[in-house]
Tab-separated table of N, CA, C and O and ligand atoms in Angstrom:
chain	number	residue	atom	x	y	z
A	1	MET	N	10.104	5.595	-12.215
A	1	MET	CA	9.392	5.266	-10.979
A	1	MET	C	10.119	4.174	-10.202
A	1	MET	O	10.413	4.317	-9.034
A	2	ILE	N	10.387	3.047	-10.892
A	2	ILE	CA	10.939	1.889	-10.188
A	2	ILE	C	12.374	2.168	-9.748
A	2	ILE	O	13.170	2.738	-10.490
A	3	GLY	N	12.662	1.787	-8.501
A	3	GLY	CA	13.999	1.998	-7.951
A	3	GLY	C	14.714	0.686	-7.716
A	3	GLY	O	14.559	-0.261	-8.489
A	4	ARG	N	15.487	0.629	-6.654
A	4	ARG	CA	16.297	-0.556	-6.367
A	4	ARG	C	15.430	-1.756	-6.010
A	4	ARG	O	14.311	-1.608	-5.529
A	5	LEU	N	16.006	-2.941	-6.224
A	5	LEU	CA	15.391	-4.161	-5.709
A	5	LEU	C	15.599	-4.156	-4.205
A	5	LEU	O	16.742	-4.200	-3.732
A	6	ASN	N	14.515	-4.063	-3.439
A	6	ASN	CA	14.656	-4.019	-1.979
A	6	ASN	C	14.837	-5.413	-1.398
A	6	ASN	O	15.702	-5.633	-0.555
A	7	HIS	N	14.007	-6.356	-1.827
A	7	HIS	CA	14.191	-7.737	-1.352
A	7	HIS	C	13.465	-8.724	-2.258
A	7	HIS	O	12.579	-8.355	-3.018
A	8	VAL	N	13.891	-9.962	-2.130
A	8	VAL	CA	13.195	-11.100	-2.704
A	8	VAL	C	12.692	-11.913	-1.520
A	8	VAL	O	13.467	-12.201	-0.598
A	9	ALA	N	11.401	-12.234	-1.501
A	9	ALA	CA	10.824	-12.983	-0.383
A	9	ALA	C	10.612	-14.432	-0.791
A	9	ALA	O	10.028	-14.709	-1.843
A	10	ILE	N	11.098	-15.337	0.043
A	10	ILE	CA	10.967	-16.777	-0.202
A	10	ILE	C	10.115	-17.358	0.918
A	10	ILE	O	10.442	-17.196	2.104
A	11	ALA	N	9.011	-17.989	0.549
A	11	ALA	CA	8.132	-18.622	1.542
A	11	ALA	C	8.623	-20.036	1.811
A	11	ALA	O	8.978	-20.765	0.879
A	12	VAL	N	8.657	-20.410	3.078
A	12	VAL	CA	9.096	-21.758	3.470
A	12	VAL	C	8.210	-22.264	4.613
A	12	VAL	O	7.617	-21.477	5.339
A	13	LYS	N	8.170	-23.595	4.735
A	13	LYS	CA	7.409	-24.171	5.845
A	13	LYS	C	8.221	-24.156	7.132
A	13	LYS	O	7.661	-24.181	8.218
A	14	ASP	N	9.542	-24.174	7.010
A	14	ASP	CA	10.405	-24.324	8.182
A	14	ASP	C	11.559	-23.326	8.079
A	14	ASP	O	12.519	-23.530	7.341
A	15	LEU	N	11.447	-22.261	8.861
A	15	LEU	CA	12.472	-21.199	8.824
A	15	LEU	C	13.837	-21.704	9.247
A	15	LEU	O	14.857	-21.294	8.685
A	16	THR	N	13.857	-22.575	10.252
A	16	THR	CA	15.151	-23.049	10.759
A	16	THR	C	15.898	-23.825	9.684
A	16	THR	O	17.090	-23.592	9.449
A	17	ALA	N	15.164	-24.700	8.991
A	17	ALA	CA	15.796	-25.481	7.929
A	17	ALA	C	16.290	-24.557	6.811
A	17	ALA	O	17.403	-24.717	6.289
A	18	ALA	N	15.469	-23.575	6.482
A	18	ALA	CA	15.831	-22.664	5.386
A	18	ALA	C	17.057	-21.829	5.747
A	18	ALA	O	17.990	-21.683	4.945
A	19	THR	N	17.055	-21.279	6.948
A	19	THR	CA	18.170	-20.404	7.300
A	19	THR	C	19.447	-21.215	7.524
A	19	THR	O	20.539	-20.714	7.299
A	20	ASP	N	19.301	-22.475	7.946
A	20	ASP	CA	20.490	-23.334	8.076
A	20	ASP	C	21.175	-23.505	6.730
A	20	ASP	O	22.400	-23.485	6.646
A	21	VAL	N	20.371	-23.681	5.685
A	21	VAL	CA	20.945	-23.836	4.340
A	21	VAL	C	21.720	-22.569	3.977
A	21	VAL	O	22.857	-22.632	3.501
A	22	TYR	N	21.111	-21.422	4.210
A	22	TYR	CA	21.765	-20.168	3.847
A	22	TYR	C	23.009	-19.919	4.694
A	22	TYR	O	24.010	-19.405	4.205
A	23	LYS	N	22.939	-20.293	5.984
A	23	LYS	CA	24.101	-20.091	6.864
A	23	LYS	C	25.230	-21.055	6.508
A	23	LYS	O	26.375	-20.654	6.321
A	24	LYS	N	24.881	-22.338	6.406
A	24	LYS	CA	25.925	-23.354	6.269
A	24	LYS	C	26.432	-23.465	4.844
A	24	LYS	O	27.644	-23.498	4.607
A	25	ALA	N	25.507	-23.544	3.890
A	25	ALA	CA	25.940	-23.764	2.508
A	25	ALA	C	26.431	-22.470	1.862
A	25	ALA	O	27.406	-22.479	1.111
A	26	LEU	N	25.759	-21.363	2.175
A	26	LEU	CA	26.080	-20.116	1.471
A	26	LEU	C	26.868	-19.128	2.333
A	26	LEU	O	27.314	-18.095	1.828
A	27	GLY	N	27.012	-19.431	3.623
A	27	GLY	CA	27.789	-18.540	4.488
A	27	GLY	C	27.125	-17.199	4.723
A	27	GLY	O	27.788	-16.190	4.989
A	28	ALA	N	25.795	-17.154	4.662
A	28	ALA	CA	25.078	-15.886	4.831
A	28	ALA	C	24.889	-15.552	6.308
A	28	ALA	O	24.859	-16.436	7.159
A	29	VAL	N	24.780	-14.257	6.573
A	29	VAL	CA	24.445	-13.780	7.914
A	29	VAL	C	22.932	-13.584	7.950
A	29	VAL	O	22.375	-12.865	7.114
A	30	VAL	N	22.265	-14.246	8.884
A	30	VAL	CA	20.804	-14.156	8.956
A	30	VAL	C	20.389	-13.633	10.317
A	30	VAL	O	21.076	-13.846	11.309
A	31	THR	N	19.253	-12.946	10.363
A	31	THR	CA	18.753	-12.404	11.630
A	31	THR	C	17.983	-13.481	12.393
A	31	THR	O	17.678	-14.545	11.861
A	32	GLU	N	17.651	-13.160	13.635
A	32	GLU	CA	16.765	-14.026	14.404
A	32	GLU	C	15.345	-13.910	13.824
A	32	GLU	O	14.981	-12.858	13.282
A	33	PRO	N	14.528	-14.964	13.975
A	33	PRO	CA	13.146	-14.897	13.491
A	33	PRO	C	12.364	-13.784	14.179
A	33	PRO	O	12.497	-13.592	15.389
A	34	LEU	N	11.582	-13.058	13.384
A	34	LEU	CA	10.800	-11.929	13.889
A	34	LEU	C	9.315	-12.198	13.587
A	34	LEU	O	8.887	-12.104	12.442
A	35	PRO	N	8.533	-12.549	14.621
A	35	PRO	CA	7.106	-12.789	14.386
A	35	PRO	C	6.388	-11.488	14.051
A	35	PRO	O	6.608	-10.475	14.712
A	36	GLN	N	5.549	-11.535	13.010
A	36	GLN	CA	4.767	-10.366	12.613
A	36	GLN	C	3.304	-10.772	12.519
A	36	GLN	O	2.779	-11.001	11.426
A	37	PRO	N	2.653	-10.884	13.699
A	37	PRO	CA	1.280	-11.392	13.723
A	37	PRO	C	0.325	-10.599	12.833
A	37	PRO	O	-0.589	-11.180	12.238
A	38	GLU	N	0.560	-9.306	12.689
A	38	GLU	CA	-0.345	-8.495	11.871
A	38	GLU	C	-0.238	-8.839	10.385
A	38	GLU	O	-1.135	-8.530	9.607
A	39	HIS	N	0.876	-9.497	9.979
A	39	HIS	CA	1.030	-9.925	8.587
A	39	HIS	C	0.898	-11.444	8.429
A	39	HIS	O	1.017	-11.964	7.321
A	40	GLY	N	0.710	-12.156	9.542
A	40	GLY	CA	0.535	-13.607	9.467
A	40	GLY	C	1.784	-14.367	9.062
A	40	GLY	O	1.690	-15.453	8.481
A	41	VAL	N	2.947	-13.798	9.363
A	41	VAL	CA	4.208	-14.466	9.001
A	41	VAL	C	5.262	-14.238	10.095
A	41	VAL	O	5.184	-13.276	10.852
A	42	THR	N	6.220	-15.146	10.140
A	42	THR	CA	7.454	-14.910	10.879
A	42	THR	C	8.547	-14.722	9.839
A	42	THR	O	8.600	-15.461	8.846
A	43	VAL	N	9.412	-13.719	10.037
A	43	VAL	CA	10.356	-13.310	9.003
A	43	VAL	C	11.793	-13.446	9.499
A	43	VAL	O	12.094	-13.146	10.658
A	44	VAL	N	12.654	-13.894	8.612
A	44	VAL	CA	14.102	-13.844	8.830
A	44	VAL	C	14.700	-13.070	7.659
A	44	VAL	O	14.321	-13.306	6.501
A	45	PHE	N	15.573	-12.160	7.937
A	45	PHE	CA	16.214	-11.366	6.895
A	45	PHE	C	17.634	-11.870	6.653
A	45	PHE	O	18.375	-12.159	7.592
A	46	VAL	N	17.985	-11.945	5.393
A	46	VAL	CA	19.360	-12.243	4.989
A	46	VAL	C	19.853	-11.006	4.242
A	46	VAL	O	19.287	-10.648	3.207
A	47	THR	N	20.857	-10.359	4.788
A	47	THR	CA	21.365	-9.146	4.147
A	47	THR	C	22.521	-9.513	3.225
A	47	THR	O	23.498	-10.121	3.654
A	48	LEU	N	22.360	-9.159	1.962
A	48	LEU	CA	23.399	-9.391	0.956
A	48	LEU	C	24.012	-8.041	0.598
A	48	LEU	O	23.447	-6.994	0.924
A	49	PRO	N	25.155	-8.038	-0.089
A	49	PRO	CA	25.787	-6.750	-0.407
A	49	PRO	C	24.878	-5.813	-1.198
A	49	PRO	O	24.971	-4.595	-1.056
A	50	ASN	N	24.020	-6.342	-2.047
A	50	ASN	CA	23.230	-5.466	-2.915
A	50	ASN	C	21.728	-5.520	-2.686
A	50	ASN	O	20.985	-4.759	-3.302
A	51	THR	N	21.253	-6.438	-1.859
A	51	THR	CA	19.810	-6.519	-1.585
A	51	THR	C	19.591	-7.410	-0.373
A	51	THR	O	20.546	-7.718	0.361
A	52	LYS	N	18.347	-7.784	-0.139
A	52	LYS	CA	18.017	-8.667	0.982
A	52	LYS	C	17.189	-9.846	0.476
A	52	LYS	O	16.480	-9.722	-0.514
A	53	ILE	N	17.291	-10.933	1.198
A	53	ILE	CA	16.352	-12.045	1.035
A	53	ILE	C	15.522	-12.078	2.306
A	53	ILE	O	16.069	-11.892	3.401
A	54	GLU	N	14.226	-12.269	2.168
A	54	GLU	CA	13.369	-12.431	3.338
A	54	GLU	C	12.758	-13.819	3.285
A	54	GLU	O	12.094	-14.154	2.305
A	55	PHE	N	12.985	-14.592	4.339
A	55	PHE	CA	12.288	-15.869	4.452
A	55	PHE	C	11.018	-15.648	5.246
A	55	PHE	O	11.052	-15.011	6.311
A	56	LEU	N	9.920	-16.180	4.716
A	56	LEU	CA	8.616	-16.048	5.358
A	56	LEU	C	8.121	-17.438	5.751
A	56	LEU	O	8.107	-18.350	4.908
A	57	GLU	N	7.706	-17.566	7.002
A	57	GLU	CA	7.089	-18.802	7.478
A	57	GLU	C	5.690	-18.449	7.972
A	57	GLU	O	5.521	-17.414	8.616
A	58	PRO	N	4.692	-19.288	7.683
A	58	PRO	CA	3.334	-18.953	8.118
A	58	PRO	C	3.249	-18.804	9.637
A	58	PRO	O	3.920	-19.518	10.381
A	59	LEU	N	2.424	-17.858	10.061
A	59	LEU	CA	2.178	-17.641	11.489
A	59	LEU	C	0.671	-17.504	11.663
A	59	LEU	O	0.045	-16.643	11.047
A	60	GLY	N	0.092	-18.380	12.487
A	60	GLY	CA	-1.350	-18.315	12.739
A	60	GLY	C	-2.145	-19.083	11.701
A	60	GLY	O	-1.594	-19.629	10.737
A	61	ASP	N	-3.458	-19.103	11.894
A	61	ASP	CA	-4.349	-19.938	11.082
A	61	ASP	C	-4.630	-19.343	9.710
A	61	ASP	O	-4.898	-20.068	8.764
A	62	ALA	N	-4.606	-18.025	9.611
A	62	ALA	CA	-5.036	-17.372	8.358
A	62	ALA	C	-3.851	-16.702	7.664
A	62	ALA	O	-3.968	-15.599	7.142
A	63	SER	N	-2.709	-17.395	7.651
A	63	SER	CA	-1.532	-16.775	7.042
A	63	SER	C	-1.728	-16.571	5.540
A	63	SER	O	-2.189	-17.480	4.838
A	64	PRO	N	-1.360	-15.414	5.028
A	64	PRO	CA	-1.508	-15.174	3.585
A	64	PRO	C	-0.574	-16.026	2.727
A	64	PRO	O	-0.742	-16.070	1.509
A	65	ILE	N	0.386	-16.716	3.337
A	65	ILE	CA	1.273	-17.562	2.521
A	65	ILE	C	0.926	-19.052	2.627
A	65	ILE	O	1.581	-19.880	1.999
A	66	ALA	N	-0.131	-19.373	3.391
A	66	ALA	CA	-0.477	-20.794	3.584
A	66	ALA	C	-0.829	-21.466	2.246
A	66	ALA	O	-0.366	-22.566	1.953
A	67	LYS	N	-1.635	-20.776	1.438
A	67	LYS	CA	-2.066	-21.358	0.169
A	67	LYS	C	-0.884	-21.544	-0.787
A	67	LYS	O	-0.779	-22.547	-1.495
A	68	PHE	N	-0.008	-20.554	-0.792
A	68	PHE	CA	1.192	-20.636	-1.634
A	68	PHE	C	2.011	-21.883	-1.270
A	68	PHE	O	2.508	-22.595	-2.148
A	69	LEU	N	2.126	-22.148	0.028
A	69	LEU	CA	2.929	-23.304	0.452
A	69	LEU	C	2.219	-24.634	0.190
A	69	LEU	O	2.879	-25.661	0.039
A	70	GLU	N	0.880	-24.588	0.116
A	70	GLU	CA	0.158	-25.797	-0.298
A	70	GLU	C	0.537	-26.148	-1.732
A	70	GLU	O	0.728	-27.304	-2.075
A	71	LYS	N	0.643	-25.114	-2.562
A	71	LYS	CA	0.984	-25.332	-3.976
A	71	LYS	C	2.476	-25.570	-4.168
A	71	LYS	O	2.888	-26.164	-5.161
A	72	ASN	N	3.270	-25.033	-3.257
A	72	ASN	CA	4.738	-25.121	-3.369
A	72	ASN	C	5.306	-25.672	-2.058
A	72	ASN	O	5.903	-24.940	-1.269
A	73	PRO	N	5.107	-26.980	-1.835
A	73	PRO	CA	5.465	-27.544	-0.522
A	73	PRO	C	6.951	-27.433	-0.180
A	73	PRO	O	7.311	-27.465	1.000
A	74	ASP	N	7.809	-27.302	-1.178
A	74	ASP	CA	9.244	-27.151	-0.900
A	74	ASP	C	9.627	-25.694	-0.669
A	74	ASP	O	10.805	-25.382	-0.470
A	75	GLY	N	8.641	-24.803	-0.730
A	75	GLY	CA	8.926	-23.367	-0.641
A	75	GLY	C	9.142	-22.804	-2.031
A	75	GLY	O	9.151	-23.543	-3.023
A	76	GLY	N	9.292	-21.494	-2.099
A	76	GLY	CA	9.528	-20.873	-3.396
A	76	GLY	C	9.504	-19.364	-3.283
A	76	GLY	O	9.156	-18.813	-2.233
A	77	ILE	N	9.881	-18.718	-4.376
A	77	ILE	CA	9.871	-17.255	-4.383
A	77	ILE	C	8.423	-16.786	-4.329
A	77	ILE	O	7.611	-17.156	-5.178
A	78	HIS	N	8.108	-16.001	-3.318
A	78	HIS	CA	6.729	-15.551	-3.079
A	78	HIS	C	6.477	-14.187	-3.693
A	78	HIS	O	5.438	-13.949	-4.292
A	79	HIS	N	7.411	-13.259	-3.527
A	79	HIS	CA	7.267	-11.942	-4.162
A	79	HIS	C	8.624	-11.256	-4.253
A	79	HIS	O	9.590	-11.677	-3.624
A	80	ILE	N	8.649	-10.206	-5.066
A	80	ILE	CA	9.818	-9.341	-5.120
A	80	ILE	C	9.372	-7.928	-4.769
A	80	ILE	O	8.205	-7.575	-4.945
A	81	CYS	N	10.295	-7.145	-4.242
A	81	CYS	CA	9.939	-5.809	-3.764
A	81	CYS	C	10.871	-4.766	-4.359
A	81	CYS	O	12.094	-4.863	-4.230
A	82	TYR	N	10.258	-3.773	-5.001
A	82	TYR	CA	11.007	-2.652	-5.569
A	82	TYR	C	10.780	-1.403	-4.743
A	82	TYR	O	9.689	-1.179	-4.208
A	83	GLU	N	11.786	-0.590	-4.677
A	83	GLU	CA	11.675	0.686	-3.961
A	83	GLU	C	11.096	1.761	-4.877
A	83	GLU	O	11.389	1.795	-6.072
A	84	VAL	N	10.271	2.610	-4.279
A	84	VAL	CA	9.781	3.800	-4.982
A	84	VAL	C	9.932	4.997	-4.033
A	84	VAL	O	9.930	4.845	-2.812
A	85	ASP	N	10.041	6.177	-4.619
A	85	ASP	CA	10.169	7.393	-3.804
A	85	ASP	C	8.833	7.819	-3.212
A	85	ASP	O	8.771	8.334	-2.107
A	86	ASP	N	7.768	7.635	-3.984
A	86	ASP	CA	6.446	8.140	-3.588
A	86	ASP	C	5.420	7.059	-3.901
A	86	ASP	O	5.031	6.870	-5.054
A	87	ILE	N	5.005	6.349	-2.863
A	87	ILE	CA	4.168	5.158	-3.095
A	87	ILE	C	2.771	5.531	-3.590
A	87	ILE	O	2.181	4.800	-4.387
A	88	LEU	N	2.248	6.651	-3.146
A	88	LEU	CA	0.904	7.046	-3.590
A	88	LEU	C	0.928	7.468	-5.058
A	88	LEU	O	0.031	7.110	-5.831
A	89	ALA	N	1.960	8.193	-5.445
A	89	ALA	CA	2.095	8.579	-6.851
A	89	ALA	C	2.282	7.334	-7.714
A	89	ALA	O	1.683	7.211	-8.798
A	90	ALA	N	3.091	6.385	-7.236
A	90	ALA	CA	3.320	5.139	-7.982
A	90	ALA	C	2.008	4.377	-8.134
A	90	ALA	O	1.674	3.895	-9.223
A	91	ARG	N	1.262	4.276	-7.040
A	91	ARG	CA	-0.026	3.570	-7.076
A	91	ARG	C	-0.962	4.212	-8.100
A	91	ARG	O	-1.573	3.519	-8.918
A	92	ASP	N	-1.067	5.516	-8.046
A	92	ASP	CA	-2.014	6.189	-8.927
A	92	ASP	C	-1.620	6.039	-10.395
A	92	ASP	O	-2.474	5.837	-11.258
A	93	THR	N	-0.311	6.116	-10.670
A	93	THR	CA	0.172	5.925	-12.044
A	93	THR	C	-0.156	4.509	-12.532
A	93	THR	O	-0.634	4.322	-13.651
A	94	LEU	N	0.083	3.515	-11.651
A	94	LEU	CA	-0.156	2.128	-12.051
A	94	LEU	C	-1.645	1.854	-12.239
A	94	LEU	O	-2.050	1.188	-13.190
A	95	LYS	N	-2.455	2.368	-11.318
A	95	LYS	CA	-3.902	2.147	-11.434
A	95	LYS	C	-4.455	2.776	-12.709
A	95	LYS	O	-5.319	2.201	-13.370
A	96	ALA	N	-3.915	3.937	-13.052
A	96	ALA	CA	-4.373	4.614	-14.271
A	96	ALA	C	-4.063	3.776	-15.512
A	96	ALA	O	-4.705	3.930	-16.549
A	97	GLN	N	-3.066	2.876	-15.390
A	97	GLN	CA	-2.723	2.003	-16.519
A	97	GLN	C	-3.369	0.632	-16.407
A	97	GLN	O	-3.011	-0.292	-17.121
A	98	GLY	N	-4.280	0.496	-15.429
A	98	GLY	CA	-5.042	-0.743	-15.327
A	98	GLY	C	-4.473	-1.777	-14.383
A	98	GLY	O	-5.023	-2.878	-14.265
A	99	ALA	N	-3.375	-1.473	-13.706
A	99	ALA	CA	-2.796	-2.450	-12.774
A	99	ALA	C	-3.684	-2.561	-11.539
A	99	ALA	O	-4.277	-1.581	-11.100
A	100	ARG	N	-3.778	-3.782	-11.013
A	100	ARG	CA	-4.587	-4.012	-9.824
A	100	ARG	C	-3.730	-3.980	-8.570
A	100	ARG	O	-2.715	-4.680	-8.485
A	101	VAL	N	-4.179	-3.164	-7.625
A	101	VAL	CA	-3.504	-3.083	-6.329
A	101	VAL	C	-4.278	-3.980	-5.372
A	101	VAL	O	-5.511	-3.910	-5.326
A	102	LEU	N	-3.586	-4.820	-4.623
A	102	LEU	CA	-4.278	-5.750	-3.729
A	102	LEU	C	-4.776	-5.041	-2.479
A	102	LEU	O	-4.333	-3.943	-2.134
A	103	GLY	N	-5.706	-5.699	-1.791
A	103	GLY	CA	-6.270	-5.156	-0.553
A	103	GLY	C	-7.150	-3.962	-0.843
A	103	GLY	O	-7.795	-3.887	-1.894
A	104	ASP	N	-7.174	-3.007	0.086
A	104	ASP	CA	-8.057	-1.851	-0.099
A	104	ASP	C	-7.379	-0.737	-0.904
A	104	ASP	O	-7.941	0.345	-1.064
A	105	GLY	N	-6.178	-1.009	-1.385
A	105	GLY	CA	-5.495	-0.045	-2.244
A	105	GLY	C	-4.691	0.989	-1.493
A	105	GLY	O	-3.996	1.804	-2.112
A	106	ASN	N	-4.766	0.932	-0.170
A	106	ASN	CA	-3.986	1.883	0.630
A	106	ASN	C	-2.728	1.211	1.161
A	106	ASN	O	-2.758	0.035	1.525
A	107	PRO	N	-1.613	1.960	1.212
A	107	PRO	CA	-0.378	1.368	1.716
A	107	PRO	C	-0.525	0.912	3.178
A	107	PRO	O	-1.242	1.542	3.951
A	108	LYS	N	0.153	-0.201	3.486
A	108	LYS	CA	0.233	-0.668	4.869
A	108	LYS	C	1.694	-0.574	5.299
A	108	LYS	O	2.581	-0.484	4.462
A	109	ILE	N	1.892	-0.596	6.607
A	109	ILE	CA	3.271	-0.570	7.092
A	109	ILE	C	3.828	-1.989	7.012
A	109	ILE	O	3.272	-2.926	7.595
A	110	GLY	N	4.914	-2.142	6.262
A	110	GLY	CA	5.474	-3.466	6.003
A	110	GLY	C	6.492	-3.899	7.039
A	110	GLY	O	6.627	-3.292	8.104
A	111	ALA	N	7.209	-4.962	6.685
A	111	ALA	CA	8.144	-5.591	7.610
A	111	ALA	C	9.279	-4.660	8.043
A	111	ALA	O	9.912	-4.890	9.062
A	112	HIS	N	9.540	-3.616	7.267
A	112	HIS	CA	10.652	-2.716	7.619
A	112	HIS	C	10.156	-1.399	8.196
A	112	HIS	O	10.908	-0.419	8.239
A	113	GLY	N	8.859	-1.338	8.553
A	113	GLY	CA	8.325	-0.103	9.112
A	113	GLY	C	8.080	0.984	8.072
A	113	GLY	O	7.917	2.148	8.419
A	114	LYS	N	8.060	0.610	6.802
A	114	LYS	CA	7.834	1.579	5.710
A	114	LYS	C	6.522	1.228	4.995
A	114	LYS	O	6.100	0.076	5.009
A	115	PRO	N	5.900	2.196	4.320
A	115	PRO	CA	4.654	1.909	3.607
A	115	PRO	C	4.891	0.993	2.403
A	115	PRO	O	5.835	1.209	1.639
A	116	VAL	N	4.008	-0.009	2.289
A	116	VAL	CA	4.121	-0.957	1.172
A	116	VAL	C	2.756	-1.190	0.534
A	116	VAL	O	1.719	-1.009	1.168
A	117	LEU	N	2.800	-1.623	-0.723
A	117	LEU	CA	1.614	-2.043	-1.473
A	117	LEU	C	1.985	-3.292	-2.251
A	117	LEU	O	3.145	-3.469	-2.642
A	118	PHE	N	0.968	-4.133	-2.514
A	118	PHE	CA	1.193	-5.303	-3.354
A	118	PHE	C	0.386	-5.171	-4.639
A	118	PHE	O	-0.763	-4.725	-4.620
A	119	LEU	N	1.003	-5.589	-5.741
A	119	LEU	CA	0.385	-5.506	-7.067
A	119	LEU	C	0.075	-6.915	-7.553
A	119	LEU	O	0.845	-7.860	-7.303
A	120	HIS	N	-1.046	-7.037	-8.253
A	120	HIS	CA	-1.526	-8.358	-8.671
A	120	HIS	C	-0.523	-9.050	-9.598
A	120	HIS	O	-0.058	-8.450	-10.566
A	121	PRO	N	-0.207	-10.325	-9.296
A	121	PRO	CA	0.774	-11.037	-10.138
A	121	PRO	C	0.376	-11.105	-11.607
A	121	PRO	O	1.250	-11.113	-12.479
A	122	LYS	N	-0.930	-11.162	-11.879
A	122	LYS	CA	-1.354	-11.292	-13.287
A	122	LYS	C	-0.991	-10.057	-14.092
A	122	LYS	O	-0.918	-10.115	-15.321
A	123	ASP	N	-0.797	-8.931	-13.428
A	123	ASP	CA	-0.420	-7.707	-14.141
A	123	ASP	C	1.094	-7.518	-14.218
A	123	ASP	O	1.578	-6.591	-14.876
A	124	PHE	N	1.857	-8.379	-13.505
A	124	PHE	CA	3.310	-8.192	-13.439
A	124	PHE	C	4.052	-9.509	-13.688
A	124	PHE	O	4.799	-10.002	-12.844
A	125	CYS	N	3.788	-10.057	-14.874
A	125	CYS	CA	4.569	-11.197	-15.362
A	125	CYS	C	4.492	-12.399	-14.428
A	125	CYS	O	5.473	-13.147	-14.274
A	126	GLY	N	3.318	-12.581	-13.806
A	126	GLY	CA	3.143	-13.765	-12.964
A	126	GLY	C	3.857	-13.682	-11.632
A	126	GLY	O	4.014	-14.707	-10.956
A	127	THR	N	4.266	-12.490	-11.238
A	127	THR	CA	5.039	-12.339	-10.006
A	127	THR	C	4.360	-11.343	-9.075
A	127	THR	O	4.131	-10.186	-9.463
A	128	LEU	N	4.025	-11.788	-7.885
A	128	LEU	CA	3.505	-10.868	-6.878
A	128	LEU	C	4.578	-9.809	-6.625
A	128	LEU	O	5.733	-10.140	-6.335
A	129	THR	N	4.198	-8.560	-6.781
A	129	THR	CA	5.170	-7.458	-6.750
A	129	THR	C	4.800	-6.478	-5.652
A	129	THR	O	3.659	-6.011	-5.586
A	130	GLU	N	5.762	-6.206	-4.795
A	130	GLU	CA	5.576	-5.280	-3.682
A	130	GLU	C	6.309	-3.975	-4.006
A	130	GLU	O	7.395	-4.006	-4.589
A	131	LEU	N	5.686	-2.885	-3.654
A	131	LEU	CA	6.371	-1.581	-3.731
A	131	LEU	C	6.591	-1.097	-2.312
A	131	LEU	O	5.705	-1.201	-1.473
A	132	GLU	N	7.769	-0.564	-2.060
A	132	GLU	CA	8.049	-0.014	-0.738
A	132	GLU	C	8.588	1.397	-0.908
A	132	GLU	O	9.505	1.640	-1.691
A	133	GLN	N	7.986	2.307	-0.152
A	133	GLN	CA	8.487	3.682	-0.186
A	133	GLN	C	9.689	3.779	0.740
A	133	GLN	O	9.616	3.379	1.896
A	134	VAL	N	10.780	4.315	0.225
A	134	VAL	CA	11.998	4.389	1.051
A	134	VAL	C	12.390	5.825	1.331
A	134	VAL	O	11.896	6.733	0.705
B	1	CO	CO1	8.142	-8.158	1.112
């Protein structure tokens, strides 16, 4: 079921500071900030040869990453995302094994315009896990 690592998402309070580190210290190519009001975040993508890093900065009052940043004021890894061929089949297989799917259990369109689901960190080694159908 599980495919490639699509991205690692890092939540930060300040996108400019974060992307400066990646640009200057690591020589990475980063995109311009992309506000995603429907997800409560502004996103910057860093494309690496084998995967992507996504920096997330809170957007709006009810950002889903606000609480995470309260606990992790310096920022931190927020979730990882694996690719799957068939997100509904993956969801049903995981649910049948007791895994908890967040939200209403239906895929939403994610930052890349593809269907995504989030799985409860307690069921996946303490790590919020996203599935993306590619
Ligand atoms: Co993601």
